[in-house]
Amino acid sequence: MPSPDDLSARLIPFLAERGLTVAAAESLTGGELTAELTRVGGASAVVLGGVVVYATELKHTIVGVDADLLAAEGPVHPEVARQLASGVRDALAVSGRAADIGLATTGVAGPDQQGGRPVGTVFVGISTPAGTRAVELALSGTRAEIRRQVVERVLAELAAEVGLDRA
């Protein structure tokens, strides 16, 4: 897998050439994903914004994740990732236009388990007009290593979603 720096540097111009926009809803990555995307020059043409919805309630109030789902399953769940990804597309709409791609991260980076989910349990959400999906990850390492691995995986999933891996 290419380094996140290399992948971001390839993704931003690729998305810009196609007129695609991205919005991110981040929990366990705490803004690291949006920071990585906006590190690249030209990101303002692509990245509409990012929200850190670390508190479970904010996943509902800001991005629109179903409150009953959060109450029943907690924040670390594949459907939460899907709803974060689809919800952030609309939540960060610009001039009435939703983002083309919504990205989301939710999971347990440690040091302790959360809601019965072990450290390293992560769900990444990706939403486009064609559909929304969640990718389950089982990661290991320190808190910082897990968070970095999640950013790397989201970038790889985004690249695959838009066909950069085939370009």
Coordinates of C-alpha atoms in Angstrom, one line a residue:
M1 CA 0.0 0.0 0.0
P2 CA 1.4 3.4 -0.9
S3 CA 2.2 5.8 2.0
P4 CA -0.6 8.1 2.9
D5 CA 1.4 11.1 1.8
D6 CA 1.8 9.6 -1.7
L7 CA -1.8 8.5 -1.9
S8 CA -3.1 11.9 -0.8
A9 CA -0.9 13.7 -3.3
R10 CA -2.4 11.5 -6.1
L11 CA -6.0 11.5 -4.8
I12 CA -6.5 15.3 -4.6
P13 CA -5.6 16.1 -8.2
F14 CA -7.4 13.0 -9.4
L15 CA -10.6 14.0 -7.6
A16 CA -10.2 17.7 -8.7
E17 CA -9.9 16.7 -12.4
R18 CA -13.2 14.8 -12.1
G19 CA -14.9 17.6 -10.2
L20 CA -15.6 15.4 -7.2
T21 CA -16.0 16.7 -3.6
V22 CA -15.4 14.9 -0.3
A23 CA -16.7 15.4 3.2
A24 CA -15.6 13.5 6.3
A25 CA -17.2 12.6 9.6
E26 CA -14.5 11.4 12.0
S27 CA -14.7 9.8 15.4
L28 CA -11.6 7.8 16.4
T29 CA -9.4 9.6 14.0
G30 CA -10.2 12.9 15.5
G31 CA -9.6 15.0 12.4
E32 CA -6.5 13.2 11.2
L33 CA -8.2 12.1 8.0
T34 CA -9.3 15.6 7.1
A35 CA -5.8 16.9 8.0
E36 CA -4.2 14.4 5.7
L37 CA -6.5 15.3 2.8
T38 CA -6.0 19.0 3.2
R39 CA -2.2 18.7 3.6
V40 CA -2.1 18.6 -0.2
G41 CA -2.1 21.7 -2.3
G42 CA -5.3 22.1 -4.3
A43 CA -7.4 20.4 -1.6
S44 CA -9.8 23.3 -1.4
A45 CA -11.2 22.3 -4.8
V46 CA -12.0 18.8 -3.4
V47 CA -12.4 18.7 0.4
L48 CA -15.6 20.5 1.5
G49 CA -14.8 19.9 5.2
G50 CA -14.7 17.5 8.0
V51 CA -16.4 17.2 11.4
V52 CA -15.1 15.5 14.5
V53 CA -18.1 13.8 16.1
Y54 CA -16.2 12.2 19.0
A55 CA -19.1 12.3 21.4
T56 CA -21.8 9.7 20.6
E57 CA -24.6 12.2 20.8
L58 CA -23.0 14.5 18.2
K59 CA -23.1 11.6 15.7
H60 CA -26.9 12.1 15.9
T61 CA -27.2 15.8 16.3
I62 CA -24.7 16.9 13.7
V63 CA -24.6 14.2 11.1
G64 CA -28.0 12.5 11.6
V65 CA -27.1 9.0 12.7
D66 CA -30.2 7.3 14.0
A67 CA -30.5 7.8 17.8
D68 CA -32.1 4.5 18.3
L69 CA -29.3 2.7 16.5
L70 CA -26.7 4.5 18.7
A71 CA -28.7 3.6 21.8
A72 CA -29.0 -0.1 20.8
E73 CA -25.6 -0.7 19.2
G74 CA -23.3 2.1 20.4
P75 CA -21.1 4.2 18.1
V76 CA -18.8 1.3 17.0
H77 CA -21.0 -0.5 14.5
P78 CA -21.1 -0.9 10.7
E79 CA -24.4 0.8 10.2
V80 CA -23.2 3.8 12.3
A81 CA -20.2 4.1 9.8
R82 CA -22.6 4.0 6.9
Q83 CA -24.9 6.6 8.4
L84 CA -22.0 8.8 9.3
A85 CA -20.7 8.6 5.7
S86 CA -24.0 9.3 4.0
G87 CA -25.1 11.9 6.6
V88 CA -21.9 14.0 6.3
R89 CA -22.5 14.3 2.5
D90 CA -25.6 16.4 3.3
A91 CA -24.4 18.0 6.5
L92 CA -21.5 19.6 4.8
A93 CA -23.3 20.6 1.6
V94 CA -22.1 23.8 -0.1
S95 CA -24.6 26.0 -1.9
G96 CA -27.2 23.3 -1.6
R97 CA -24.9 20.7 -3.2
A98 CA -24.1 17.6 -1.2
A99 CA -20.6 16.2 -1.2
D100 CA -20.0 13.6 -3.9
I101 CA -18.2 11.3 -1.4
G102 CA -18.8 10.9 2.3
L103 CA -16.1 9.3 4.4
A104 CA -16.5 8.2 8.0
T105 CA -14.4 6.6 10.8
T106 CA -15.7 5.0 14.0
G107 CA -14.0 2.5 16.2
V108 CA -11.9 1.8 19.2
A109 CA -8.3 3.0 19.2
G110 CA -7.6 2.2 22.8
P111 CA -6.2 2.0 25.3
D112 CA -9.4 0.3 26.6
Q113 CA -12.3 -1.5 24.9
Q114 CA -15.5 0.4 24.3
G115 CA -19.0 -1.0 24.6
G116 CA -17.7 -4.5 24.6
R117 CA -15.7 -3.9 21.4
P118 CA -12.0 -4.7 21.6
V119 CA -9.3 -2.3 20.8
G120 CA -8.6 -2.2 17.1
T121 CA -12.3 -2.8 16.0
V122 CA -12.9 -0.1 13.4
F123 CA -15.6 0.6 10.8
V124 CA -15.0 2.9 7.9
G125 CA -17.9 4.3 5.9
I126 CA -17.9 5.4 2.3
S127 CA -20.9 6.9 0.6
T128 CA -21.4 8.0 -3.0
P129 CA -24.6 8.6 -5.0
A130 CA -24.2 5.0 -6.2
G131 CA -24.4 3.6 -2.6
T132 CA -23.0 3.4 0.9
R133 CA -20.8 0.7 2.4
A134 CA -18.9 -0.1 5.5
V135 CA -15.5 -1.8 5.8
E136 CA -14.7 -3.6 9.0
L137 CA -11.1 -3.5 10.2
A138 CA -9.4 -5.5 13.0
L139 CA -6.2 -3.5 13.7
S140 CA -3.4 -3.8 16.3
G141 CA -0.8 -1.5 17.6
T142 CA -0.7 1.5 19.9
R143 CA -3.5 4.1 19.9
A144 CA -1.5 6.3 17.5
E145 CA -0.7 3.4 15.2
I146 CA -4.3 2.3 15.0
R147 CA -5.4 5.8 14.1
R148 CA -2.8 6.1 11.4
Q149 CA -3.7 2.8 10.0
V150 CA -7.3 3.9 9.8
V151 CA -6.4 7.0 7.8
E152 CA -4.3 4.9 5.4
R153 CA -7.1 2.5 4.9
V154 CA -9.7 5.2 4.3
L155 CA -7.4 6.7 1.6
A156 CA -7.0 3.3 0.0
E157 CA -10.7 2.7 0.0
L158 CA -11.3 6.2 -1.5
A159 CA -8.8 5.5 -4.2
A160 CA -10.5 2.2 -5.0
E161 CA -13.9 3.8 -4.9
V162 CA -13.0 6.4 -7.5
G163 CA -10.9 4.2 -9.7
L164 CA -7.5 5.7 -8.9
D165 CA -6.1 2.3 -8.4
R166 CA -7.0 1.5 -12.0
A167 CA -5.8 4.8 -13.5

